[in-house]
């Protein structure tokens, strides 16, 4: 018995060594980060991407798929044991059931590994056998990226910045009144700290709903399992001359530092720093519908997100990355199936103008960036109707609110993106000559041919940009 156990132990050891050698030498791993602000379409994107990699009949612009070189693709256990698994089967189930529905909102990080068996191409095609490429997809909230800026600030600096920024925002009135009323130098009373933190979180949520993106600390909006813990029980307070021991302000400062070291840094260290390719999803049509202010905010968010990927942006991060950097970043406007394809070039042009601007402002150099308009899961069909004597390009779908079929025309996007971005930059209150509508369509019931994934728009081009060169 003992001998078997030893032999078994040795055998395992050998196996493990072999596995690691195999993995690093012959089985490349691509870590693809998928992020975006709340409701931007991350969960639907990953679900449809994976379904379309497993059945790649609808991926003609992913070259390896078009050339028939993806011989097999399958889901595998992910490498990280402590990160929740992306609930692929549940989400796909919801999207493809008889009465399809969109997946529920997700609030934290999750991960999924898809492995692809690939036939090599080019000169080596005849000489080499099949290769395995692992794609580790990591879904995380874009709000967490914006926390990077906090690392450079002391509690006093952060408080001053936030209080100035929110001074005139109606959503912040209740919190500000509370913050002015407390005696920050008095001894800490926990209910008071909790009251301030709750009011501050309520402000952040209201601001986010009003379309502001600068709603950090990110975990106040997406607390996950940290809800109620001291690292989330702080708020900005006006500066005081002194901060006596055990005072409210001293404790707030301590918790702010704890948030940085125990929440922000671990995320960047354990997850962000390992990403090779990144897609940032943007609900551009939603922002355009909300008006110039929301578009300007979206531009700001894209600049801030891009600047987190700038090597040297932050000492902590440069040290962590030590020269490793994200190689490709795709900004994708999602839900393009709300537009007839005759308007897709305009939406793409708006995204391209936004990222050019974000690159300039973030002084971004390095990773290859690209912008496009996609629909992860196409919920509409196209039609042309006659309206007041003229042809109008519309999309048709089932409205989520009523369950009824409807034709929808969102408004004409300008050919020159500056006609939208200019007024947004100049602080216009409303669009001058257009209103842009949005509608929520339910996912359409699907009948898929064998080998086909769910219908989409340009998901294959997105995949080609992100991982095509590694297949
Ligand atoms: N028509 C259409 N709607 C989409 C598409 N992708 C997402 N949506 C809509 O956008 C909503 C949000 O999509 P999710 O994928 O859940 O977004 P998320 O970024 O994961 O959201 P959170 O988990 O809340 O951060 C969905 O419920 C749909 O209403 C798409 O390709 N087409
Ligand atoms: Mg989600």
CSV table of C-alpha atoms and ligand atoms in Angstrom, one decimal:
chain,number,residue,atom,x,y,z
A,1,UNK,CA,0.0,0.0,0.0
A,2,UNK,CA,2.7,2.4,1.1
A,3,UNK,CA,4.7,1.7,-2.1
A,4,UNK,CA,1.6,2.4,-4.2
A,5,UNK,CA,1.1,5.7,-2.4
A,6,UNK,CA,4.7,6.7,-3.0
A,7,UNK,CA,4.6,5.7,-6.6
A,8,UNK,CA,1.3,7.5,-7.0
A,9,UNK,CA,2.9,10.6,-5.4
A,10,UNK,CA,5.8,10.5,-7.7
A,11,UNK,CA,3.6,10.0,-10.7
A,12,UNK,CA,1.5,13.0,-9.8
A,13,UNK,CA,4.6,15.1,-9.3
A,14,UNK,CA,5.8,14.2,-12.8
A,15,UNK,CA,2.4,14.8,-14.2
A,16,UNK,CA,2.2,18.3,-12.7
A,17,UNK,CA,5.6,19.2,-13.9
A,18,UNK,CA,4.7,18.0,-17.4
A,19,UNK,CA,1.4,20.0,-17.3
A,20,UNK,CA,3.1,23.2,-16.5
A,21,UNK,CA,5.8,22.7,-19.1
A,22,UNK,CA,3.2,21.8,-21.7
A,23,UNK,CA,1.1,24.8,-20.8
A,24,UNK,CA,3.9,27.3,-20.9
A,25,UNK,CA,5.7,26.0,-23.9
A,26,UNK,CA,3.1,24.6,-26.2
A,27,UNK,CA,-0.3,25.8,-25.0
A,28,UNK,CA,-0.4,29.6,-25.0
A,29,UNK,CA,-2.9,31.3,-22.7
A,30,UNK,CA,-4.6,34.5,-23.8
A,31,UNK,CA,-6.2,36.4,-20.9
A,32,UNK,CA,-9.0,38.6,-22.3
A,33,UNK,CA,-10.4,41.2,-20.0
A,34,UNK,CA,-14.0,42.3,-20.7
A,35,UNK,CA,-15.2,45.5,-19.0
A,36,UNK,CA,-17.5,48.4,-19.3
A,37,UNK,CA,-19.7,50.4,-17.0
A,38,UNK,CA,-22.9,48.9,-15.6
A,39,UNK,CA,-25.4,47.6,-18.2
A,40,UNK,CA,-23.0,48.1,-21.1
A,41,UNK,CA,-23.4,44.6,-22.2
A,42,UNK,CA,-20.5,42.6,-20.7
A,43,UNK,CA,-22.5,39.4,-19.8
A,44,UNK,CA,-24.3,39.2,-23.1
A,45,UNK,CA,-21.0,39.8,-25.0
A,46,UNK,CA,-19.1,37.0,-23.2
A,47,UNK,CA,-22.0,34.5,-23.5
A,48,UNK,CA,-22.4,35.1,-27.2
A,49,UNK,CA,-18.7,35.2,-27.9
A,50,UNK,CA,-18.2,31.8,-26.2
A,51,UNK,CA,-21.3,30.3,-27.9
A,52,UNK,CA,-20.0,31.5,-31.2
A,53,UNK,CA,-16.5,30.1,-30.5
A,54,UNK,CA,-18.0,26.7,-29.6
A,55,UNK,CA,-20.1,26.7,-32.7
A,56,UNK,CA,-18.3,29.0,-35.1
A,57,UNK,CA,-20.6,28.8,-38.2
A,58,UNK,CA,-21.4,32.6,-37.9
A,59,UNK,CA,-17.8,33.8,-37.5
A,60,UNK,CA,-16.6,34.3,-41.1
A,61,UNK,CA,-14.4,37.2,-40.1
A,62,UNK,CA,-12.5,35.3,-37.5
A,63,UNK,CA,-9.9,33.9,-40.0
A,64,UNK,CA,-9.1,30.7,-38.1
A,65,UNK,CA,-12.8,29.8,-38.2
A,66,UNK,CA,-13.3,30.8,-41.8
A,67,UNK,CA,-10.2,28.7,-42.8
A,68,UNK,CA,-11.6,25.7,-40.9
A,69,UNK,CA,-8.6,25.6,-38.6
A,70,UNK,CA,-10.5,25.5,-35.3
A,71,UNK,CA,-10.9,21.8,-35.1
A,72,UNK,CA,-12.5,21.7,-31.6
A,73,UNK,CA,-13.4,24.1,-28.9
A,74,UNK,CA,-14.5,23.3,-25.4
A,75,UNK,CA,-15.0,24.7,-21.9
A,76,UNK,CA,-12.4,23.7,-19.3
A,77,UNK,CA,-12.0,24.4,-15.6
A,78,UNK,CA,-10.5,27.8,-15.2
A,79,UNK,CA,-7.0,28.3,-13.7
A,80,UNK,CA,-8.0,30.6,-10.8
A,81,UNK,CA,-9.7,28.7,-7.9
A,82,UNK,CA,-10.9,31.7,-6.0
A,83,UNK,CA,-12.6,33.6,-8.8
A,84,UNK,CA,-16.3,32.8,-9.4
A,85,UNK,CA,-16.9,31.0,-12.6
A,86,UNK,CA,-18.8,33.0,-15.3
A,87,UNK,CA,-22.2,31.3,-15.3
A,88,UNK,CA,-22.2,30.6,-19.0
A,89,UNK,CA,-24.8,27.9,-19.1
A,90,UNK,CA,-27.3,29.9,-17.0
A,91,UNK,CA,-26.9,33.0,-19.2
A,92,UNK,CA,-27.0,31.1,-22.5
A,93,UNK,CA,-30.1,29.2,-21.1
A,94,UNK,CA,-31.9,32.6,-20.5
A,95,UNK,CA,-31.0,33.9,-24.0
A,96,UNK,CA,-31.9,30.8,-25.9
A,97,UNK,CA,-35.0,29.5,-24.0
A,98,UNK,CA,-38.4,29.3,-25.6
A,99,UNK,CA,-39.3,32.7,-24.1
A,100,UNK,CA,-35.8,34.3,-24.1
A,101,UNK,CA,-34.8,36.9,-21.6
A,102,UNK,CA,-31.7,38.9,-20.9
A,103,UNK,CA,-29.4,37.7,-18.2
A,104,UNK,CA,-29.5,39.3,-14.7
A,105,UNK,CA,-27.2,42.0,-13.8
A,106,UNK,CA,-23.8,40.8,-12.4
A,107,UNK,CA,-21.9,42.7,-9.8
A,108,UNK,CA,-18.5,41.2,-9.5
A,109,UNK,CA,-15.6,39.6,-11.2
A,110,UNK,CA,-15.9,36.2,-12.9
A,111,UNK,CA,-13.9,34.0,-15.2
A,112,UNK,CA,-14.3,31.3,-17.9
A,113,UNK,CA,-11.8,29.2,-19.8
A,114,UNK,CA,-12.4,28.2,-23.5
A,115,UNK,CA,-9.8,26.0,-25.1
A,116,UNK,CA,-9.4,25.8,-28.8
A,117,UNK,CA,-7.7,23.0,-30.8
A,118,UNK,CA,-6.1,24.7,-33.8
A,119,UNK,CA,-4.6,23.5,-37.0
A,120,UNK,CA,-1.5,25.6,-37.7
A,121,UNK,CA,-1.4,27.6,-41.0
A,122,UNK,CA,1.3,28.7,-43.4
A,123,UNK,CA,4.6,26.9,-43.8
A,124,UNK,CA,4.4,24.9,-40.7
A,125,UNK,CA,0.9,23.5,-41.5
A,126,UNK,CA,2.2,20.2,-42.8
A,127,UNK,CA,4.9,19.7,-40.1
A,128,UNK,CA,3.1,20.5,-36.9
A,129,UNK,CA,0.2,18.7,-35.2
A,130,UNK,CA,-2.7,20.5,-33.6
A,131,UNK,CA,-2.1,23.2,-31.1
A,132,UNK,CA,-4.2,24.1,-28.1
A,133,UNK,CA,-4.8,27.8,-27.2
A,134,UNK,CA,-6.5,28.6,-23.9
A,135,UNK,CA,-8.7,31.7,-23.8
A,136,UNK,CA,-9.3,32.9,-20.2
A,137,UNK,CA,-12.1,35.5,-20.3
A,138,UNK,CA,-12.4,37.7,-17.3
A,139,UNK,CA,-15.5,39.8,-16.7
A,140,UNK,CA,-15.1,42.7,-14.3
A,141,UNK,CA,-16.9,46.0,-13.7
A,142,UNK,CA,-15.4,49.1,-15.4
A,143,UNK,CA,-16.1,51.0,-12.2
A,144,UNK,CA,-13.2,49.2,-10.6
A,145,UNK,CA,-10.7,50.5,-13.1
A,146,UNK,CA,-11.6,54.1,-12.2
A,147,UNK,CA,-10.5,53.4,-8.6
A,148,UNK,CA,-6.9,53.5,-9.8
A,149,UNK,CA,-6.9,57.3,-9.5
A,150,UNK,CA,-7.5,56.9,-5.7
A,151,UNK,CA,-4.1,55.4,-5.2
A,152,UNK,CA,-2.4,58.7,-5.9
A,153,UNK,CA,-4.5,60.6,-3.4
A,154,UNK,CA,-4.4,61.1,0.4
A,155,UNK,CA,-7.7,61.1,2.2
A,156,UNK,CA,-7.5,64.9,2.6
A,157,UNK,CA,-6.8,65.4,-1.2
A,158,UNK,CA,-9.5,63.0,-2.1
A,159,UNK,CA,-12.1,64.6,0.2
A,160,UNK,CA,-11.3,68.1,-1.2
A,161,UNK,CA,-11.6,66.8,-4.8
A,162,UNK,CA,-14.9,65.0,-4.3
A,163,UNK,CA,-16.5,67.8,-2.2
A,164,UNK,CA,-15.7,70.3,-4.9
A,165,UNK,CA,-16.9,68.1,-7.7
A,166,UNK,CA,-20.3,67.4,-6.1
A,167,UNK,CA,-20.9,70.8,-4.6
A,168,UNK,CA,-23.6,71.8,-7.1
A,169,UNK,CA,-25.0,68.4,-7.9
A,170,UNK,CA,-28.6,68.0,-6.7
A,171,UNK,CA,-28.1,64.3,-6.1
A,172,UNK,CA,-25.5,65.2,-3.4
A,173,UNK,CA,-27.5,67.7,-1.4
A,174,UNK,CA,-28.5,65.3,1.4
A,175,UNK,CA,-25.1,63.9,1.9
A,176,UNK,CA,-23.4,67.4,1.8
A,177,UNK,CA,-25.8,68.6,4.5
A,178,UNK,CA,-24.9,65.7,6.7
A,179,UNK,CA,-21.2,66.1,6.1
A,180,UNK,CA,-21.3,69.8,7.0
A,181,UNK,CA,-23.3,69.1,10.2
A,182,UNK,CA,-20.9,66.6,11.8
A,183,UNK,CA,-18.1,67.4,14.2
A,184,UNK,CA,-15.3,65.5,12.4
A,185,UNK,CA,-12.9,66.0,15.3
A,186,UNK,CA,-15.3,64.5,17.9
A,187,UNK,CA,-14.8,60.9,19.0
A,188,UNK,CA,-15.9,58.3,16.4
A,189,UNK,CA,-19.5,57.1,16.9
A,190,UNK,CA,-20.0,54.1,14.5
A,191,UNK,CA,-23.7,54.9,13.7
A,192,UNK,CA,-22.6,58.3,12.6
A,193,UNK,CA,-19.9,56.9,10.3
A,194,UNK,CA,-22.4,54.4,8.9
A,195,UNK,CA,-24.9,57.2,8.3
A,196,UNK,CA,-22.4,59.2,6.4
A,197,UNK,CA,-21.3,56.2,4.3
A,198,UNK,CA,-24.9,55.3,3.5
A,199,UNK,CA,-25.7,58.9,2.4
A,200,UNK,CA,-22.5,59.0,0.3
A,201,UNK,CA,-23.3,55.7,-1.4
A,202,UNK,CA,-26.9,56.9,-2.0
A,203,UNK,CA,-25.4,60.0,-3.7
A,204,UNK,CA,-23.0,57.8,-5.9
A,205,UNK,CA,-25.9,55.6,-7.0
A,206,UNK,CA,-28.1,58.6,-7.8
A,207,UNK,CA,-25.3,60.2,-9.7
A,208,UNK,CA,-24.6,57.1,-11.7
A,209,UNK,CA,-28.3,56.8,-12.6
A,210,UNK,CA,-28.2,60.4,-13.7
A,211,UNK,CA,-25.4,59.5,-16.2
A,212,UNK,CA,-22.3,60.7,-14.3
A,213,UNK,CA,-19.4,58.2,-14.6
A,214,UNK,CA,-17.1,59.7,-12.0
A,215,UNK,CA,-18.7,57.6,-9.3
A,216,UNK,CA,-15.7,56.3,-7.3
A,217,UNK,CA,-15.0,54.5,-5.0
A,218,UNK,CA,-16.3,51.8,-7.3
A,219,UNK,CA,-17.2,49.3,-4.6
A,220,UNK,CA,-19.7,51.7,-3.0
A,221,UNK,CA,-21.8,51.1,-6.1
A,222,UNK,CA,-20.9,47.4,-6.5
A,223,UNK,CA,-20.1,46.3,-2.9
A,224,UNK,CA,-20.5,42.5,-3.5
A,225,UNK,CA,-19.4,40.7,-0.3
A,226,UNK,CA,-17.8,43.8,1.1
A,227,UNK,CA,-21.2,45.4,1.9
A,228,UNK,CA,-21.3,46.8,5.4
A,229,UNK,CA,-17.6,46.2,6.1
A,230,UNK,CA,-15.4,49.0,7.5
A,231,UNK,CA,-13.5,49.4,4.2
A,232,UNK,CA,-16.8,50.6,2.7
A,233,UNK,CA,-17.9,52.7,5.7
A,234,UNK,CA,-16.2,56.0,5.0
A,235,UNK,CA,-17.1,59.2,3.2
A,236,UNK,CA,-15.3,62.5,2.3
A,237,UNK,CA,-15.3,65.2,5.0
A,238,UNK,CA,-14.2,68.8,4.9
A,239,UNK,CA,-10.6,69.3,6.2
A,240,UNK,CA,-10.1,70.0,9.9
A,241,UNK,CA,-7.0,71.7,11.5
A,242,UNK,CA,-6.2,68.6,13.5
A,243,UNK,CA,-7.3,65.0,13.5
A,244,UNK,CA,-7.2,63.8,17.1
A,245,UNK,CA,-6.8,60.1,17.9
A,246,UNK,CA,-10.0,58.1,17.8
A,247,UNK,CA,-11.8,61.0,16.1
A,248,UNK,CA,-14.3,60.5,13.3
A,249,UNK,CA,-12.0,62.1,10.7
A,250,UNK,CA,-9.0,60.0,11.8
A,251,UNK,CA,-11.0,56.8,11.4
A,252,UNK,CA,-12.4,57.9,8.0
A,253,UNK,CA,-8.8,58.4,6.8
A,254,UNK,CA,-7.8,55.0,8.1
A,255,UNK,CA,-10.6,53.3,6.3
A,256,UNK,CA,-9.9,55.2,3.1
A,257,UNK,CA,-6.3,53.9,3.2
A,258,UNK,CA,-7.6,50.4,4.0
A,259,UNK,CA,-9.9,50.6,0.9
A,260,UNK,CA,-6.8,51.4,-1.2
A,261,UNK,CA,-4.6,48.7,0.2
A,262,UNK,CA,-7.2,45.9,0.7
A,263,UNK,CA,-9.6,46.5,-2.2
A,264,UNK,CA,-8.0,48.5,-5.0
A,265,UNK,CA,-4.4,47.2,-4.9
A,266,UNK,CA,-5.4,43.5,-4.8
A,267,UNK,CA,-7.7,43.9,-7.8
A,268,UNK,CA,-4.9,45.5,-9.9
A,269,UNK,CA,-2.3,43.0,-8.6
A,270,UNK,CA,-4.4,39.8,-9.0
A,271,UNK,CA,-6.5,40.5,-12.0
A,272,UNK,CA,-5.7,43.7,-14.0
A,273,UNK,CA,-2.0,43.1,-14.2
A,274,UNK,CA,-2.4,39.7,-15.9
A,275,UNK,CA,-4.6,40.8,-18.8
A,276,UNK,CA,-3.2,40.5,-22.3
A,277,UNK,CA,-6.1,41.8,-24.4
A,278,UNK,CA,-8.9,44.0,-23.3
A,279,UNK,CA,-12.4,44.9,-24.7
A,280,UNK,CA,-14.2,47.9,-23.2
A,281,UNK,CA,-17.9,47.9,-24.0
A,282,UNK,CA,-19.7,51.2,-24.2
A,283,UNK,CA,-23.5,51.8,-24.5
A,284,UNK,CA,-23.0,54.7,-26.9
A,285,UNK,CA,-26.6,54.8,-28.1
A,286,UNK,CA,-27.8,55.0,-24.5
A,287,UNK,CA,-25.6,58.0,-23.9
A,288,UNK,CA,-26.6,59.7,-27.1
A,289,UNK,CA,-30.2,59.2,-26.1
A,290,UNK,CA,-29.5,60.7,-22.6
A,291,UNK,CA,-28.1,63.9,-24.3
A,292,UNK,CA,-24.9,65.9,-24.7
A,293,UNK,CA,-24.0,65.8,-21.0
A,294,UNK,CA,-24.0,62.0,-21.0
A,295,UNK,CA,-22.0,61.8,-24.2
A,296,UNK,CA,-19.4,64.2,-22.7
A,297,UNK,CA,-19.3,62.0,-19.6
A,298,UNK,CA,-18.8,58.9,-21.7
A,299,UNK,CA,-15.9,60.6,-23.4
A,300,UNK,CA,-14.4,61.3,-20.0
A,301,UNK,CA,-14.9,57.7,-18.9
A,302,UNK,CA,-13.2,56.4,-22.0
A,303,UNK,CA,-10.2,58.7,-21.4
A,304,UNK,CA,-9.9,57.6,-17.8
A,305,UNK,CA,-10.2,54.0,-18.6
A,306,UNK,CA,-7.6,54.3,-21.4
A,307,UNK,CA,-5.2,56.1,-19.1
A,308,UNK,CA,-5.3,53.1,-16.6
A,309,UNK,CA,-3.7,51.1,-19.5
A,310,UNK,CA,-1.0,53.6,-19.9
A,311,UNK,CA,2.3,52.2,-18.7
A,312,UNK,CA,3.9,54.6,-16.2
A,313,UNK,CA,0.6,56.2,-15.3
A,314,UNK,CA,1.0,55.1,-11.7
A,315,UNK,CA,4.1,54.1,-9.8
A,316,UNK,CA,2.4,51.2,-8.0
A,317,UNK,CA,1.1,49.9,-11.3
A,318,UNK,CA,4.4,50.3,-13.3
A,319,UNK,CA,6.1,48.4,-10.6
A,320,UNK,CA,3.5,45.6,-10.7
A,321,UNK,CA,3.6,45.3,-14.5
A,322,UNK,CA,7.3,45.6,-15.0
A,323,UNK,CA,7.1,46.3,-18.6
A,324,UNK,CA,4.3,43.8,-19.4
A,325,UNK,CA,1.4,45.6,-21.0
A,326,UNK,CA,-1.9,45.0,-22.5
A,327,UNK,CA,-1.3,44.5,-26.2
A,328,UNK,CA,-4.7,45.3,-27.7
A,329,UNK,CA,-7.7,47.3,-26.5
A,330,UNK,CA,-11.0,47.3,-28.3
A,331,UNK,CA,-13.7,49.9,-27.6
A,332,UNK,CA,-17.0,48.5,-28.8
A,333,UNK,CA,-20.3,50.3,-29.0
A,334,UNK,CA,-22.8,47.6,-28.1
A,335,UNK,CA,-26.4,47.1,-29.0
A,336,UNK,CA,-25.9,48.2,-32.7
A,337,UNK,CA,-28.9,46.1,-33.6
A,338,UNK,CA,-31.0,49.1,-32.4
A,339,UNK,CA,-29.9,50.8,-35.7
A,340,UNK,CA,-30.5,49.8,-39.3
A,341,UNK,CA,-27.2,48.9,-40.9
A,342,UNK,CA,-27.4,52.0,-43.1
A,343,UNK,CA,-26.5,53.9,-39.8
A,344,UNK,CA,-23.8,51.6,-38.6
A,345,UNK,CA,-21.0,53.6,-40.3
A,346,UNK,CA,-22.1,56.7,-38.4
A,347,UNK,CA,-22.0,54.9,-35.0
A,348,UNK,CA,-18.6,53.5,-35.8
A,349,UNK,CA,-17.4,57.0,-36.8
A,350,UNK,CA,-18.6,58.4,-33.4
A,351,UNK,CA,-16.7,55.6,-31.5
A,352,UNK,CA,-13.6,56.2,-33.6
A,353,UNK,CA,-13.7,60.0,-32.9
A,354,UNK,CA,-14.1,59.3,-29.2
A,355,UNK,CA,-11.2,57.0,-29.0
A,356,UNK,CA,-9.0,59.3,-31.0
A,357,UNK,CA,-9.8,62.0,-28.6
A,358,UNK,CA,-9.3,59.7,-25.6
A,359,UNK,CA,-5.9,58.7,-26.9
A,360,UNK,CA,-4.9,62.3,-27.3
A,361,UNK,CA,-6.1,63.3,-23.8
A,362,UNK,CA,-4.7,60.3,-22.1
A,363,UNK,CA,-1.4,60.7,-24.0
A,364,UNK,CA,-1.8,57.1,-24.7
A,365,UNK,CA,0.8,55.2,-26.7
A,366,UNK,CA,1.5,51.5,-26.7
A,367,UNK,CA,-1.3,49.1,-27.1
A,368,UNK,CA,-3.0,48.8,-30.4
A,369,UNK,CA,-6.5,50.3,-30.1
A,370,UNK,CA,-9.6,49.9,-32.3
A,371,UNK,CA,-13.2,51.1,-32.2
A,372,UNK,CA,-16.2,49.4,-33.7
A,373,UNK,CA,-20.0,49.1,-33.4
A,374,UNK,CA,-21.3,45.6,-32.6
A,375,UNK,CA,-24.3,43.7,-31.3
A,376,UNK,CA,-23.4,40.7,-29.2
A,377,UNK,CA,-26.9,39.2,-29.7
A,378,UNK,CA,-29.0,40.5,-32.5
A,379,UNK,CA,-32.5,41.1,-31.3
A,380,UNK,CA,-34.0,42.8,-34.3
A,381,UNK,CA,-34.5,42.5,-38.1
A,382,UNK,CA,-34.3,45.3,-40.6
A,383,UNK,CA,-37.1,46.9,-42.7
A,384,UNK,CA,-37.8,50.0,-44.8
A,385,UNK,CA,-41.1,51.6,-44.3
A,386,UNK,CA,-42.8,54.6,-46.0
A,387,UNK,CA,-43.3,57.4,-43.5
A,388,UNK,CA,-44.8,60.8,-44.6
A,389,UNK,CA,-44.0,59.9,-48.2
A,390,UNK,CA,-40.3,59.1,-47.6
A,391,UNK,CA,-38.4,55.8,-47.1
A,392,UNK,CA,-37.4,55.2,-43.5
A,393,UNK,CA,-34.9,52.5,-42.5
A,394,UNK,CA,-36.2,50.9,-39.3
A,395,UNK,CA,-35.5,47.8,-37.2
A,396,UNK,CA,-38.2,45.5,-35.9
A,397,UNK,CA,-38.3,43.6,-32.7
A,398,UNK,CA,-40.3,42.5,-29.7
A,399,UNK,CA,-40.5,45.3,-27.1
A,400,UNK,CA,-39.4,44.1,-23.7
A,401,UNK,CA,-42.0,46.2,-21.8
A,402,UNK,CA,-45.1,45.1,-23.7
A,403,UNK,CA,-44.1,41.9,-25.5
A,404,UNK,CA,-45.5,43.4,-28.7
A,405,UNK,CA,-43.8,43.6,-32.0
A,406,UNK,CA,-42.7,47.1,-33.1
A,407,UNK,CA,-40.8,49.0,-35.8
A,408,UNK,CA,-38.3,51.5,-34.4
A,409,UNK,CA,-36.5,54.4,-35.9
A,410,UNK,CA,-34.1,56.0,-33.3
A,411,UNK,CA,-33.2,59.2,-35.2
A,412,UNK,CA,-30.6,60.1,-37.8
A,413,UNK,CA,-27.0,60.0,-36.5
A,414,UNK,CA,-24.9,62.7,-38.2
A,415,UNK,CA,-22.4,61.8,-40.8
A,416,UNK,CA,-19.8,64.0,-39.1
A,417,UNK,CA,-19.3,62.8,-35.5
A,418,UNK,CA,-18.3,66.3,-34.5
A,419,UNK,CA,-21.9,67.4,-34.9
A,420,UNK,CA,-22.6,65.3,-31.8
A,421,UNK,CA,-19.3,65.5,-30.0
A,422,UNK,CA,-18.9,69.3,-30.5
A,423,UNK,CA,-22.0,70.4,-28.7
A,424,UNK,CA,-21.3,67.7,-26.0
A,425,UNK,CA,-17.8,69.2,-25.4
A,426,UNK,CA,-19.3,72.8,-25.4
A,427,UNK,CA,-21.7,71.8,-22.6
A,428,UNK,CA,-24.9,72.0,-24.6
A,429,UNK,CA,-28.1,71.1,-22.6
A,430,UNK,CA,-29.9,69.3,-25.4
A,431,UNK,CA,-29.3,68.2,-29.0
A,432,UNK,CA,-30.3,71.0,-31.4
A,433,UNK,CA,-32.1,69.4,-34.3
A,434,UNK,CA,-32.7,65.8,-33.3
A,435,UNK,CA,-34.1,63.6,-30.6
A,436,UNK,CA,-32.6,60.2,-30.2
A,437,UNK,CA,-34.8,57.4,-28.9
A,438,UNK,CA,-33.8,54.1,-27.3
A,439,UNK,CA,-36.0,51.1,-26.9
A,440,UNK,CA,-35.4,47.9,-25.1
A,441,UNK,CA,-36.0,44.8,-27.2
A,442,UNK,CA,-36.4,41.4,-25.8
A,443,UNK,CA,-34.1,38.8,-27.3
A,444,UNK,CA,-35.7,37.0,-30.2
A,445,UNK,CA,-36.6,33.3,-30.0
A,446,UNK,CA,-33.9,31.4,-31.9
A,447,UNK,CA,-33.8,28.4,-34.1
A,448,UNK,CA,-30.1,27.6,-34.7
A,449,UNK,CA,-28.8,25.4,-37.4
A,450,UNK,CA,-26.2,22.8,-36.1
A,451,UNK,CA,-22.8,24.5,-36.0
A,452,UNK,CA,-24.2,28.0,-35.7
A,453,UNK,CA,-23.9,30.2,-32.7
A,454,UNK,CA,-26.4,33.0,-31.8
A,455,UNK,CA,-26.8,35.8,-34.4
A,456,UNK,CA,-24.7,38.9,-33.8
A,457,UNK,CA,-23.3,41.9,-35.6
A,458,UNK,CA,-19.5,42.0,-36.1
A,459,UNK,CA,-18.7,39.9,-33.1
A,460,UNK,CA,-16.4,37.9,-35.4
A,461,UNK,CA,-14.5,41.1,-36.4
A,462,UNK,CA,-14.2,41.9,-32.7
A,463,UNK,CA,-12.8,38.4,-32.0
A,464,UNK,CA,-10.4,38.6,-35.0
A,465,UNK,CA,-9.0,41.9,-33.6
A,466,UNK,CA,-8.7,40.6,-30.1
A,467,UNK,CA,-7.4,37.1,-30.5
A,468,UNK,CA,-7.1,36.3,-34.3
A,469,UNK,CA,-3.4,36.7,-34.4
A,470,UNK,CA,-2.9,34.0,-31.8
A,471,UNK,CA,-4.9,31.3,-33.6
B,1,LIG,N1,-30.6,44.6,-28.5
B,1,LIG,C1,-29.5,44.3,-27.7
B,1,LIG,N2,-29.5,44.6,-26.4
B,1,LIG,C2,-28.4,44.2,-25.7
B,1,LIG,C3,-27.3,43.6,-26.3
B,1,LIG,N3,-26.4,43.4,-25.3
B,1,LIG,C4,-26.9,43.8,-24.2
B,1,LIG,N4,-28.1,44.3,-24.4
B,1,LIG,C5,-29.0,45.0,-23.4
B,1,LIG,O1,-28.2,45.5,-22.4
B,1,LIG,C6,-28.6,45.0,-21.1
B,1,LIG,C7,-27.4,44.8,-20.3
B,1,LIG,O2,-26.6,43.7,-20.8
B,1,LIG,P1,-25.6,42.9,-19.9
B,1,LIG,O3,-24.8,42.0,-20.7
B,1,LIG,O4,-26.3,42.3,-18.7
B,1,LIG,O5,-24.7,44.1,-19.3
B,1,LIG,P2,-23.6,44.1,-18.2
B,1,LIG,O6,-22.5,45.0,-18.6
B,1,LIG,O7,-23.2,42.7,-17.9
B,1,LIG,O8,-24.4,44.7,-17.0
B,1,LIG,P3,-24.1,44.6,-15.4
B,1,LIG,O9,-23.8,43.1,-15.1
B,1,LIG,O10,-25.3,45.1,-14.7
B,1,LIG,O11,-22.9,45.5,-15.2
B,1,LIG,C8,-29.3,43.7,-21.5
B,1,LIG,O12,-30.2,43.3,-20.5
B,1,LIG,C9,-30.0,44.0,-22.8
B,1,LIG,O13,-31.2,44.7,-22.5
B,1,LIG,C10,-27.3,43.3,-27.7
B,1,LIG,O14,-26.4,42.8,-28.4
B,1,LIG,N5,-28.5,43.7,-28.4
B,2,LIG,MG1,-23.0,41.6,-16.3
